[in-house]
Amino acid sequence: MRLGVVTPLRPAPPGPSVRLTQMLPWLAKSEDIEFFVPDAAMLDPSADGACRVRPLGDRHDPSIDMLLYECPDTLDQPAVVRAALDGPPGLVLVHDPSLHGRLRGALDPPEFDRLLVAAHGESARGSGREDFDPEGIGPSLFDCLAPALDRHRGAVVHDEHTADLLGLRCPGLPVFVVPDAACPADPAPAERETLGLPADRILIGHIGDVVSPRAAEELVTAVAGFLEPSSPVHLVLAGEDSVASGIERIIERRGLRDRVTVARPPSPEETSSSIALLDIIVSAGGSHAVPASWIVSRALAAGRATVILDLERWAGIPAEACVKIEAFGDRTRKLARALEGLVRNPAARRSIGDAARRYALRELEPVACAGKLLEAARVTASGPRESAMDCRRARAAEVDTLLAAGPRRVLEYLGPSVESTPRSLLDHVFRYHETLRDVPPAPRGARLLDIGSQPALLRILARVWGYEVRGCGLPSGVDPRTIHVLASGGLPPLDLVVDAVDVEREALPYAPGSFDVVTCWEVLEHLQEDPMHMLWEINRVLKPRGILILTTPNTASLRSVRAVLRGEHPGIWTPYMRAGHYPRHQREYTPKEIRRLLAAAGLSSDRVSTRLVWESRRDTETSGVLARIGASTEDRGDDILAVARKASLPLERVPAPLYDRLTDPLPDPLA
């Protein structure tokens, strides 16, 4: 396999390229590797002679089987960041699960703005401007990772937790875990005296930039909390104060001027020897990934007792190989207790250090990590050559073609399979054509659940929109069944599994977070006892920020108002059915009530609108009557459309006034 690496490989603290440098000798032995760099002079000396070096623009060479992009979250490599954004699609080595506002250094302001809006909507527009937030805090909150990785075929991260985060931000993107490689070796420590450090004291050290004001104060205060005049302890802080936390003032205020050394950050070449100087390593300042994981992996490999926050990203490190302190509560007190215990117990320091070295030898050894990286490249190279964005664009073009052809084309796709679906599907083709406009084309691997189970329509969502579809809504007690939807209109057939569930009483038979989209079209009005049960269950099975697309008749429409003015019933379909309650409408809703239900279910309620689907034109006469009496003429279409995102856990089980609070309390589906 010919592997192209897009990176300058110039280590610089915190130095994303340092990770790849660790594996480079083993990568070069295994594969034909070429570097694509903005400037050959920037190439790391360790790469000399191992690989061919080519200009960055040559990365479009079709003979390259796989491109590996490093994605540094720094301002000093704009050309590499630019290349990762421009492609061609490849495998991205991501060091930080929050690729944030520093990207603005590599992009023009309008382009950076487009990235922010693509990831977060209009609320993020303009937040990348220097004058918007001169401290640079705001852009860090508006993550750019999803629209950047959307352009690629896969990603490599350093731990399972970051892989989970990418799975939420970039559904369908293949993600591979390759730990931060570190050589389990004993680097020769520098002489303490030559660096101005006491030779006869236990050195507690933090290496890396200070990325949180709270972190600096916690560490200094924790040491001050157990330090006595006779304590053989000295604190070393080696790194840039990147958030102006005022470390020097904190040290002065605690009276520790002669017990703390503040030094420049070590170069990558100096890092291992600097770690060897220290007896205890502290990396408890937060979850910022770039410096932390790099230092922690090297501390473990050097066999040093290491104190870290008990965060998900460190879950893979066994408890005996480090000291984990809880991230919540009084962290300063917990950190002080942990450090004091290590200072007073040399045997504990040795035991933890030995376990750390064994873990590093087993999990962080560069040869093994290089093998995992190459396997990720091989698997990705054997998969689709298009990026997720390319696939979605192709899917969107197919969707646009269908929608542009109008309702007649939808009817052709329904074809002979209409016989196995409700008659309403034929009657409502125009309405479904309009509703389909609000279903986004599926990202790779996305799943859609339809409550109501209209097989012919789901076949369109599977074959044109690209979803893996599932249906539910058969009467309770019936076994799930497979419905064969015949080929028609040029679409291939589909075997659709439909599950039996009473959506007002039973749990949906799916795991939490199973679906990207749930459709619930003209179902709500047929429920007669407990619609909130269904909405709570929809919240449960949706992925974070998953979408519910719901339609239901509008009982406050111009049509309904006109019916009332004529002394008629305002409902659309209310006659009693001799064959049973379905498909009679048990209750119809207003847009205001739908917003209330969605908000109570933890779903966004900002995209609730109405449209004309039962009538061909707007009733200007009835609208004029409403205007004359001062009533609103908004939201008067005859059908309600809600496109709601999962925003939180459900908030209310029986929202008033839709439920009578005097009745017996209803069961909590999440209990």
XYZ file of C-alpha atoms in Angstrom:
671
model
C 0.000 0.000 0.000
C 1.254 3.469 -0.887
C 0.543 5.725 2.069
C 0.681 9.509 1.753
C 1.170 11.499 4.946
C 0.070 15.137 4.871
C 1.979 16.771 7.738
C 5.085 18.875 8.279
C 6.243 16.469 11.005
C 7.833 19.356 12.830
C 7.413 18.698 16.542
C 6.419 21.769 18.525
C 4.779 21.791 21.951
C 2.213 20.449 22.361
C 3.185 19.158 18.934
C 0.547 16.977 17.281
C 3.230 15.703 14.910
C 5.148 14.220 17.830
C 2.720 11.317 17.893
C 3.358 10.314 14.318
C 7.102 10.791 14.754
C 7.096 8.094 17.449
C 5.742 5.526 14.975
C 7.594 6.717 11.888
C 10.506 4.217 11.851
C 8.098 1.260 12.035
C 5.692 2.757 9.498
C 8.545 3.315 7.030
C 9.670 -0.314 7.361
C 6.211 -1.680 6.619
C 4.851 0.481 3.830
C 5.800 2.743 0.953
C 5.333 6.135 2.608
C 5.505 9.555 1.022
C 5.300 12.875 2.839
C 3.386 15.782 1.361
C 4.650 18.901 3.070
C 4.246 22.665 2.571
C 7.993 23.165 2.982
C 10.625 20.417 2.825
C 12.769 22.383 5.265
C 10.061 21.817 7.890
C 10.422 18.029 7.700
C 11.422 16.455 10.972
C 15.055 15.206 10.925
C 13.923 11.729 11.986
C 12.183 11.351 8.635
C 15.346 11.965 6.619
C 15.980 9.151 4.174
C 13.033 7.095 5.421
C 10.450 8.473 3.022
C 10.077 10.441 -0.149
C 9.205 14.106 0.346
C 6.913 15.847 -2.126
C 5.163 19.234 -2.323
C 1.784 19.503 -0.658
C 0.044 19.973 -4.014
C 1.166 16.507 -5.205
C -1.169 14.778 -2.734
C -3.745 14.431 -5.553
C -1.529 11.719 -7.119
C -3.984 8.903 -8.030
C -1.350 6.242 -7.346
C -1.562 6.983 -3.585
C -3.783 4.350 -1.998
C -4.547 6.285 1.173
C -3.841 9.774 2.464
C -3.300 10.250 6.185
C -3.892 13.832 7.321
C -2.764 15.107 10.654
C -5.319 17.629 11.816
C -3.440 19.996 14.152
C -5.488 22.389 16.228
C -2.780 25.027 16.083
C -2.261 28.260 14.244
C 1.235 27.531 12.985
C 0.302 25.039 10.237
C -2.439 26.703 8.144
C -1.318 24.996 4.926
C -1.765 21.520 6.440
C -5.180 22.439 7.861
C -6.137 23.890 4.489
C -5.098 20.658 2.759
C -7.166 18.573 5.197
C -10.211 20.701 4.396
C -9.655 20.625 0.626
C -8.906 16.893 0.277
C -8.810 14.494 -1.497
C -10.737 12.403 1.050
C -8.562 10.302 3.314
C -7.991 9.235 6.906
C -7.683 12.051 9.467
C -5.528 11.696 12.576
C -7.470 13.677 15.197
C -5.688 14.582 18.414
C -8.388 16.712 20.002
C -12.117 15.868 20.066
C -12.876 19.589 19.811
C -11.372 21.032 16.640
C -12.309 24.576 17.521
C -11.849 28.247 16.730
C -8.118 28.193 16.069
C -9.014 26.977 12.600
C -9.798 30.587 11.814
C -6.050 31.096 11.391
C -6.112 28.787 8.361
C -9.340 29.999 6.773
C -10.782 33.170 5.383
C -13.426 34.605 7.765
C -16.363 33.847 5.422
C -15.252 30.220 5.025
C -14.739 29.790 8.761
C -18.186 31.267 9.285
C -19.652 28.695 6.884
C -18.019 25.883 8.860
C -19.476 27.198 12.116
C -22.960 27.564 10.662
C -22.785 24.090 9.091
C -21.995 22.597 12.500
C -24.169 24.713 14.789
C -26.696 26.685 12.762
C -27.206 30.416 12.625
C -26.473 30.877 16.339
C -22.760 30.439 15.598
C -22.554 32.919 12.734
C -19.901 35.575 13.320
C -18.468 33.947 16.455
C -15.132 33.370 14.720
C -14.378 37.085 14.334
C -11.596 38.480 16.492
C -13.761 41.432 17.462
C -16.630 39.091 18.415
C -14.612 37.468 21.174
C -11.077 38.834 21.581
C -10.306 36.357 24.378
C -10.923 33.456 21.990
C -13.298 31.639 24.338
C -16.453 31.707 22.208
C -15.024 29.956 19.130
C -13.787 27.148 21.363
C -17.404 26.452 22.259
C -18.418 26.209 18.597
C -16.791 22.984 17.481
C -15.781 22.626 13.816
C -14.971 18.928 13.873
C -18.074 17.579 12.132
C -17.940 19.717 8.963
C -14.177 19.138 8.715
C -14.328 15.333 9.063
C -17.399 15.200 6.850
C -14.991 15.590 3.924
C -13.067 12.390 4.702
C -13.319 8.592 4.640
C -12.383 7.885 8.248
C -10.708 9.163 11.412
C -8.092 7.936 13.888
C -8.292 8.930 17.567
C -6.348 7.993 20.694
C -9.049 6.587 23.010
C -12.500 5.005 23.005
C -14.174 8.029 24.588
C -13.033 10.333 21.790
C -14.222 7.702 19.309
C -17.663 7.849 20.943
C -17.682 11.658 20.677
C -16.844 11.459 16.976
C -19.591 8.898 16.536
C -22.080 11.449 17.859
C -20.695 14.350 15.814
C -20.060 12.427 12.597
C -22.559 9.535 12.337
C -21.482 6.863 9.885
C -17.816 7.929 9.773
C -15.472 4.949 10.399
C -13.401 5.732 13.516
C -10.301 3.774 14.589
C -8.566 3.896 17.968
C -4.766 4.054 17.964
C -3.273 4.955 21.380
C -0.615 7.617 21.821
C 2.572 5.647 21.196
C 5.349 5.895 23.780
C 8.572 3.927 24.082
C 8.790 2.099 27.434
C 12.383 3.098 28.080
C 14.405 4.773 30.812
C 15.563 8.085 29.340
C 18.639 9.539 30.954
C 17.415 12.349 33.208
C 19.084 15.710 33.023
C 21.054 16.786 36.058
C 18.690 18.487 38.478
C 21.327 20.959 39.646
C 22.042 22.206 36.142
C 18.367 23.075 35.800
C 18.192 24.817 39.165
C 16.119 22.076 40.797
C 16.820 20.693 44.274
C 18.522 17.327 44.166
C 17.248 16.092 47.550
C 13.508 16.645 47.197
C 10.565 14.758 45.767
C 9.662 16.552 42.556
C 5.977 16.855 41.664
C 5.605 18.117 38.121
C 3.044 19.362 35.633
C 4.315 19.417 32.025
C 2.336 21.134 29.320
C 0.427 24.347 28.775
C -1.928 25.569 31.468
C -5.272 25.528 29.701
C -7.501 26.390 32.669
C -7.077 29.080 35.359
C -8.782 26.733 37.803
C -6.234 23.987 37.070
C -3.262 26.170 38.030
C -4.797 27.267 41.306
C -5.958 23.749 42.188
C -2.493 22.264 41.805
C -0.634 24.986 43.722
C -3.287 25.056 46.449
C -3.280 21.246 46.744
C 0.481 21.191 47.313
C 0.243 24.066 49.777
C -2.461 22.136 51.649
C -0.117 19.388 52.894
C 3.266 21.089 52.593
C 5.152 21.606 55.866
C 8.500 23.391 56.327
C 10.226 20.032 56.645
C 8.402 18.381 53.731
C 10.895 17.163 51.088
C 8.670 18.375 48.220
C 9.231 20.749 45.301
C 6.682 21.613 42.596
C 7.711 22.061 38.938
C 5.415 23.758 36.409
C 6.850 23.435 32.891
C 4.639 25.013 30.263
C 3.097 28.147 28.879
C 0.425 29.969 30.854
C -1.810 30.002 27.784
C -4.868 31.416 29.542
C -3.138 34.070 31.686
C -4.085 32.290 34.891
C -1.586 34.323 36.932
C 0.501 31.393 38.144
C 3.177 33.630 39.619
C 0.586 35.545 41.670
C -0.977 32.307 42.900
C 2.422 31.000 44.007
C 3.216 34.293 45.770
C -0.151 34.342 47.531
C 0.398 30.812 48.857
C 3.869 31.657 50.109
C 5.546 29.030 47.927
C 8.079 31.143 46.069
C 11.036 28.933 47.134
C 9.093 25.662 46.739
C 7.915 26.070 43.134
C 9.860 26.323 39.872
C 8.106 27.744 36.802
C 9.950 26.755 33.619
C 9.479 26.892 29.882
C 7.836 23.899 28.227
C 10.346 21.228 27.200
C 10.891 20.566 23.510
C 9.651 17.211 22.222
C 13.201 15.905 22.328
C 13.493 17.022 25.978
C 10.134 15.711 27.151
C 11.159 12.177 28.096
C 14.253 13.318 29.988
C 12.193 16.006 31.734
C 9.671 13.393 32.849
C 12.555 11.232 34.122
C 13.555 14.102 36.424
C 10.237 13.974 38.235
C 8.959 11.588 40.868
C 5.246 12.312 40.445
C 3.474 13.602 37.315
C 0.205 15.517 37.606
C -2.132 15.894 34.643
C -5.318 16.872 36.442
C -6.139 20.204 34.895
C -8.972 19.258 32.579
C -9.871 17.261 29.503
C -7.945 19.249 26.886
C -6.549 16.401 24.833
C -3.519 17.672 22.937
C -0.929 18.126 25.710
C -2.529 15.832 28.265
C -2.569 12.487 26.454
C 0.911 13.030 25.058
C 2.406 13.690 28.495
C 0.404 10.984 30.269
C 1.456 8.274 27.803
C 5.124 9.191 28.226
C 4.817 9.366 32.008
C 3.326 5.878 32.060
C 6.025 4.554 29.736
C 8.715 6.054 31.989
C 7.218 4.281 34.995
C 6.288 7.429 36.899
C 3.453 7.663 39.414
C 0.876 9.738 37.532
C -2.172 11.550 38.883
C -5.029 12.157 36.441
C -8.682 13.157 36.568
C -11.093 10.232 36.481
C -12.449 11.131 33.048
C -13.975 8.861 30.410
C -11.007 9.403 28.107
C -8.696 7.748 30.666
C -11.036 4.812 31.311
C -8.689 2.403 29.525
C -5.820 3.008 31.962
C -6.093 0.417 34.755
C -6.506 1.739 38.291
C -3.256 0.153 39.493
C -1.228 2.040 36.827
C -2.152 5.566 37.945
C -3.988 7.559 40.595
C -7.390 8.790 39.437
C -9.218 11.526 41.318
C -12.882 12.336 40.857
C -13.502 15.233 38.484
C -16.385 16.603 40.551
C -16.684 18.014 44.031
C -13.710 19.418 45.954
C -10.978 18.473 43.484
C -8.310 20.478 45.319
C -8.809 18.495 48.503
C -8.827 15.181 46.620
C -5.678 16.125 44.724
C -3.932 17.154 47.956
C -4.836 13.838 49.588
C -3.576 11.849 46.589
C -0.275 13.744 46.372
C 0.358 13.545 50.109
C -0.195 9.787 50.013
C 2.348 9.368 47.210
C 4.893 11.638 48.900
C 4.706 9.696 52.175
C 4.730 6.231 50.574
C 7.703 5.518 48.269
C 6.601 1.884 47.928
C 3.245 3.016 46.508
C 5.042 5.247 44.005
C 7.192 2.318 42.861
C 4.231 -0.065 42.634
C 2.170 2.378 40.553
C 5.178 3.166 38.362
C 5.865 -0.523 37.698
C 2.215 -1.136 36.761
C 2.276 1.929 34.510
C 5.340 0.647 32.677
C 3.735 -2.775 32.157
C 0.600 -1.122 30.770
C 2.651 1.043 28.395
C 4.642 -1.954 27.192
C 1.396 -3.783 26.466
C -0.714 -0.959 24.969
C 1.491 1.983 23.960
C 4.464 0.267 22.319
C 5.165 2.119 19.011
C 5.395 -1.029 16.852
C 1.924 -2.167 17.975
C 0.490 1.338 17.548
C 2.017 1.611 14.069
C 0.387 -1.707 13.169
C -3.019 -0.428 14.314
C -2.578 2.743 12.270
C -1.653 0.772 9.154
C -4.618 -1.559 9.638
C -6.897 1.494 9.875
C -5.416 2.772 6.608
C -5.878 -0.613 4.883
C -9.485 -1.000 6.025
C -10.325 2.552 4.957
C -8.591 2.096 1.592
C -10.686 -1.006 0.897
C -13.924 0.848 1.643
C -15.801 3.549 -0.293
C -13.510 6.131 -1.905
C -16.032 8.921 -1.431
C -16.211 11.027 1.702
C -19.377 11.216 3.780
C -20.005 14.634 2.247
C -19.586 13.293 -1.295
C -21.992 10.449 -0.576
C -24.514 12.830 0.931
C -24.245 15.195 -2.032
C -24.920 12.341 -4.435
C -27.826 11.219 -2.281
C -29.159 14.798 -2.097
C -29.042 15.096 -5.903
C -31.136 11.933 -6.205
C -33.599 13.251 -3.635
C -33.839 16.631 -5.395
C -34.560 14.888 -8.697
C -37.438 12.964 -7.138
C -38.922 16.006 -5.422
C -38.615 18.135 -8.564
C -40.613 15.526 -10.493
C -43.587 16.171 -8.224
C -46.210 13.948 -6.523
C -46.756 11.882 -9.693
C -43.230 10.488 -9.416
C -43.859 9.528 -5.799
C -46.998 7.714 -6.924
C -44.984 5.805 -9.561
C -42.554 4.673 -6.868
C -45.450 3.437 -4.732
C -46.454 1.163 -7.633
C -48.089 -2.213 -7.081
C -47.035 -2.215 -3.437
C -49.918 0.173 -2.745
C -52.170 -2.867 -2.368
C -50.424 -3.779 0.893
C -50.560 -0.290 2.363
C -53.377 1.866 3.789
C -55.705 3.454 1.271
C -54.792 6.844 2.803
C -51.419 6.611 1.086
C -53.029 7.040 -2.323
C -55.297 9.830 -1.084
C -52.427 11.742 0.503
C -49.635 11.515 -2.067
C -49.377 15.316 -2.298
C -49.032 15.606 1.474
C -46.317 12.963 1.608
C -44.461 14.586 -1.269
C -44.384 17.849 0.695
C -43.370 16.123 3.944
C -40.498 14.284 2.252
C -38.894 17.679 1.582
C -38.076 17.932 5.290
C -36.364 14.551 5.570
C -32.598 15.112 5.210
C -30.658 12.727 2.931
C -29.153 10.002 5.067
C -25.538 10.167 6.224
C -23.707 6.888 5.815
C -25.155 4.286 8.191
C -28.099 6.429 9.376
C -31.243 4.683 10.661
C -34.878 5.804 10.418
C -37.886 4.544 12.364
C -41.404 5.130 11.061
C -44.247 4.980 13.570
C -47.287 4.022 11.552
C -45.467 1.668 9.185
C -46.306 2.605 5.637
C -44.126 0.124 3.722
C -44.286 1.682 0.254
C -43.221 5.047 1.624
C -40.421 3.499 3.699
C -39.094 1.807 0.562
C -38.629 5.310 -0.939
C -36.831 6.503 2.209
C -34.556 3.458 2.037
C -33.789 3.391 -1.690
C -33.708 7.135 -2.469
C -32.943 8.843 0.853
C -30.525 6.065 1.863
C -31.745 5.169 5.359
C -31.735 1.808 7.041
C -35.462 1.766 7.815
C -37.597 0.074 10.439
C -41.346 0.262 11.024
C -43.556 -0.168 14.079
C -47.220 0.154 14.855
C -48.934 -3.192 14.353
C -51.496 -4.056 17.030
C -49.900 -5.132 20.296
C -49.364 -8.855 20.727
C -48.649 -9.546 17.050
C -45.191 -10.929 16.272
C -42.863 -8.725 14.200
C -43.207 -9.516 10.540
C -41.308 -8.910 7.330
C -43.212 -7.159 4.567
C -41.920 -7.609 1.024
C -42.370 -4.376 -0.927
C -42.267 -5.101 -4.651
C -40.063 -3.286 -7.140
C -41.764 -0.396 -8.919
C -40.942 2.828 -10.718
C -37.325 1.727 -11.140
C -36.787 1.161 -7.392
C -35.636 -2.314 -6.293
C -37.734 -4.334 -3.821
C -37.336 -4.065 -0.061
C -37.906 -6.479 2.816
C -39.144 -4.299 5.689
C -39.347 -5.459 9.306
C -42.378 -4.080 11.135
C -42.595 -4.475 14.917
C -45.796 -4.897 16.901
C -46.147 -2.289 19.641
C -48.895 -0.291 21.319
C -47.220 3.122 21.194
C -49.457 4.500 23.995
C -48.677 1.767 26.516
C -45.571 -0.203 25.601
C -41.907 0.659 25.248
C -40.605 0.851 21.711
C -38.566 -2.360 21.235
C -35.277 -0.592 20.489
C -32.205 0.393 22.488
C -31.686 4.032 23.532
C -30.122 6.173 20.816
C -30.932 3.705 18.012
C -32.222 6.101 15.352
C -31.096 9.259 13.604
C -34.621 10.094 12.423
C -38.104 9.124 13.612
C -41.100 9.848 11.372
C -44.588 10.007 12.847
C -46.936 11.043 10.046
C -50.661 11.396 10.740
C -50.490 9.117 13.798
C -50.808 11.474 16.774
C -54.462 12.310 16.092
C -55.388 8.608 16.319
C -54.081 8.206 19.892
C -56.822 8.310 22.505
C -55.176 7.939 25.926
C -51.527 8.907 26.298
C -49.615 10.580 23.440
C -46.837 11.670 25.821
C -45.883 8.027 26.349
C -45.072 7.784 22.647
C -43.166 11.095 22.609
C -41.081 10.109 25.640
C -40.237 6.846 23.916
C -39.316 8.699 20.726
C -36.923 10.842 22.765
C -35.353 7.685 24.211
C -34.698 5.935 20.901
C -33.416 9.066 19.122
C -29.694 9.714 19.042
C -28.503 13.011 20.563
C -29.695 15.771 18.219
C -31.679 13.186 16.288
C -34.738 14.431 14.408
C -38.458 13.769 14.835
C -40.595 14.675 11.811
C -44.240 14.742 12.859
C -47.383 15.715 10.968
C -50.962 15.977 12.196
C -54.108 17.897 11.173
C -54.481 21.468 12.448
C -57.741 21.963 14.308
C -57.140 25.748 14.311
C -56.872 25.928 10.512
C -58.887 28.257 8.295
C -60.815 25.191 7.177
C -61.756 24.349 10.785
C -62.661 27.967 11.596
C -64.873 28.087 8.495
C -66.585 24.863 9.542
C -67.347 26.278 13.005
C -68.717 29.494 11.496
C -71.070 27.340 9.422
C -72.183 25.353 12.471
C -70.228 22.237 11.435
C -67.650 20.114 13.250
C -64.093 21.506 12.911
C -62.416 18.095 12.792
C -61.115 16.535 9.586
C -62.051 12.903 10.268
C -64.279 12.344 13.269
C -67.082 9.894 12.281
C -67.448 6.749 14.379
C -66.098 3.624 12.708
C -68.121 0.424 13.059
C -64.992 -1.687 12.491
C -63.221 -0.115 15.478
C -61.635 3.137 16.579
C -58.916 3.261 13.875
C -58.610 5.307 11.629
C -60.997 7.758 13.348
C -59.272 10.865 14.715
C -59.521 10.739 18.509
C -58.160 14.257 19.016
C -56.817 16.935 16.717
C -54.291 19.579 17.799
C -53.340 23.194 17.343
C -49.765 24.302 16.561
C -49.524 25.778 20.062
C -50.415 22.418 21.588
C -47.860 20.607 19.438
C -45.152 23.002 20.634
C -46.221 22.284 24.206
C -46.063 18.508 23.720
C -42.648 18.647 22.050
C -41.120 20.880 24.731
C -42.442 18.588 27.485
C -40.862 15.611 25.686
C -37.416 17.268 25.520
C -37.700 17.989 21.800
C -37.072 21.361 20.170
C -40.257 23.199 19.280
C -38.887 25.990 17.074
C -39.739 24.376 13.699
C -43.487 23.963 13.928
C -45.390 25.290 10.926
C -48.581 24.675 8.961
C -49.292 24.142 5.282
C -52.167 23.551 2.903
C -52.500 19.902 1.913
C -56.225 19.186 2.069
C -57.292 22.355 0.264
C -55.795 23.751 -2.922
C -55.884 27.447 -2.019
C -55.909 29.722 0.984
C -59.349 30.764 2.249
C -58.996 34.560 2.066
C -62.598 35.110 3.161
C -62.191 33.322 6.504
C -58.756 34.881 6.931
C -60.385 38.295 6.499
C -62.937 37.492 9.206
C -60.128 36.622 11.636
C -58.256 39.796 10.778
C -61.352 41.947 11.402
C -61.855 40.570 14.920
C -58.138 40.901 15.736
C -57.373 37.155 15.694
C -54.060 35.860 14.341
C -53.982 34.590 10.773
C -50.675 32.776 11.315
C -50.467 28.982 11.543
C -53.794 28.522 9.771
C -52.799 25.854 7.233
C -54.765 22.610 7.487
C -51.817 20.353 8.394
C -49.135 20.813 11.065
C -45.514 19.922 10.302
C -43.006 19.699 13.165
C -39.291 19.087 12.601
C -37.916 18.703 16.129
C -34.452 17.781 17.384
C -33.722 15.860 20.554
C -32.631 18.660 22.861
C -32.701 17.119 26.363
C -34.209 14.353 28.428
C -38.020 14.539 28.680
C -39.173 17.256 31.053
C -42.882 16.678 31.834
C -44.962 13.517 31.862
C -48.447 15.092 31.964
C -48.197 18.628 30.564
C -51.135 20.891 31.349
C -53.613 21.714 29.955
C -53.371 18.719 27.619
C -53.733 16.307 30.540
C -56.170 16.402 33.442
C -53.923 16.557 36.500
C -56.762 15.222 38.714
C -56.481 11.781 37.122
C -54.231 9.042 38.477
C -50.549 9.667 37.693
C -49.318 7.949 34.551
C -46.290 5.640 34.576
C -42.911 7.085 33.720
C -41.557 5.257 30.632
C -37.986 5.945 31.768
C -38.505 4.522 35.271
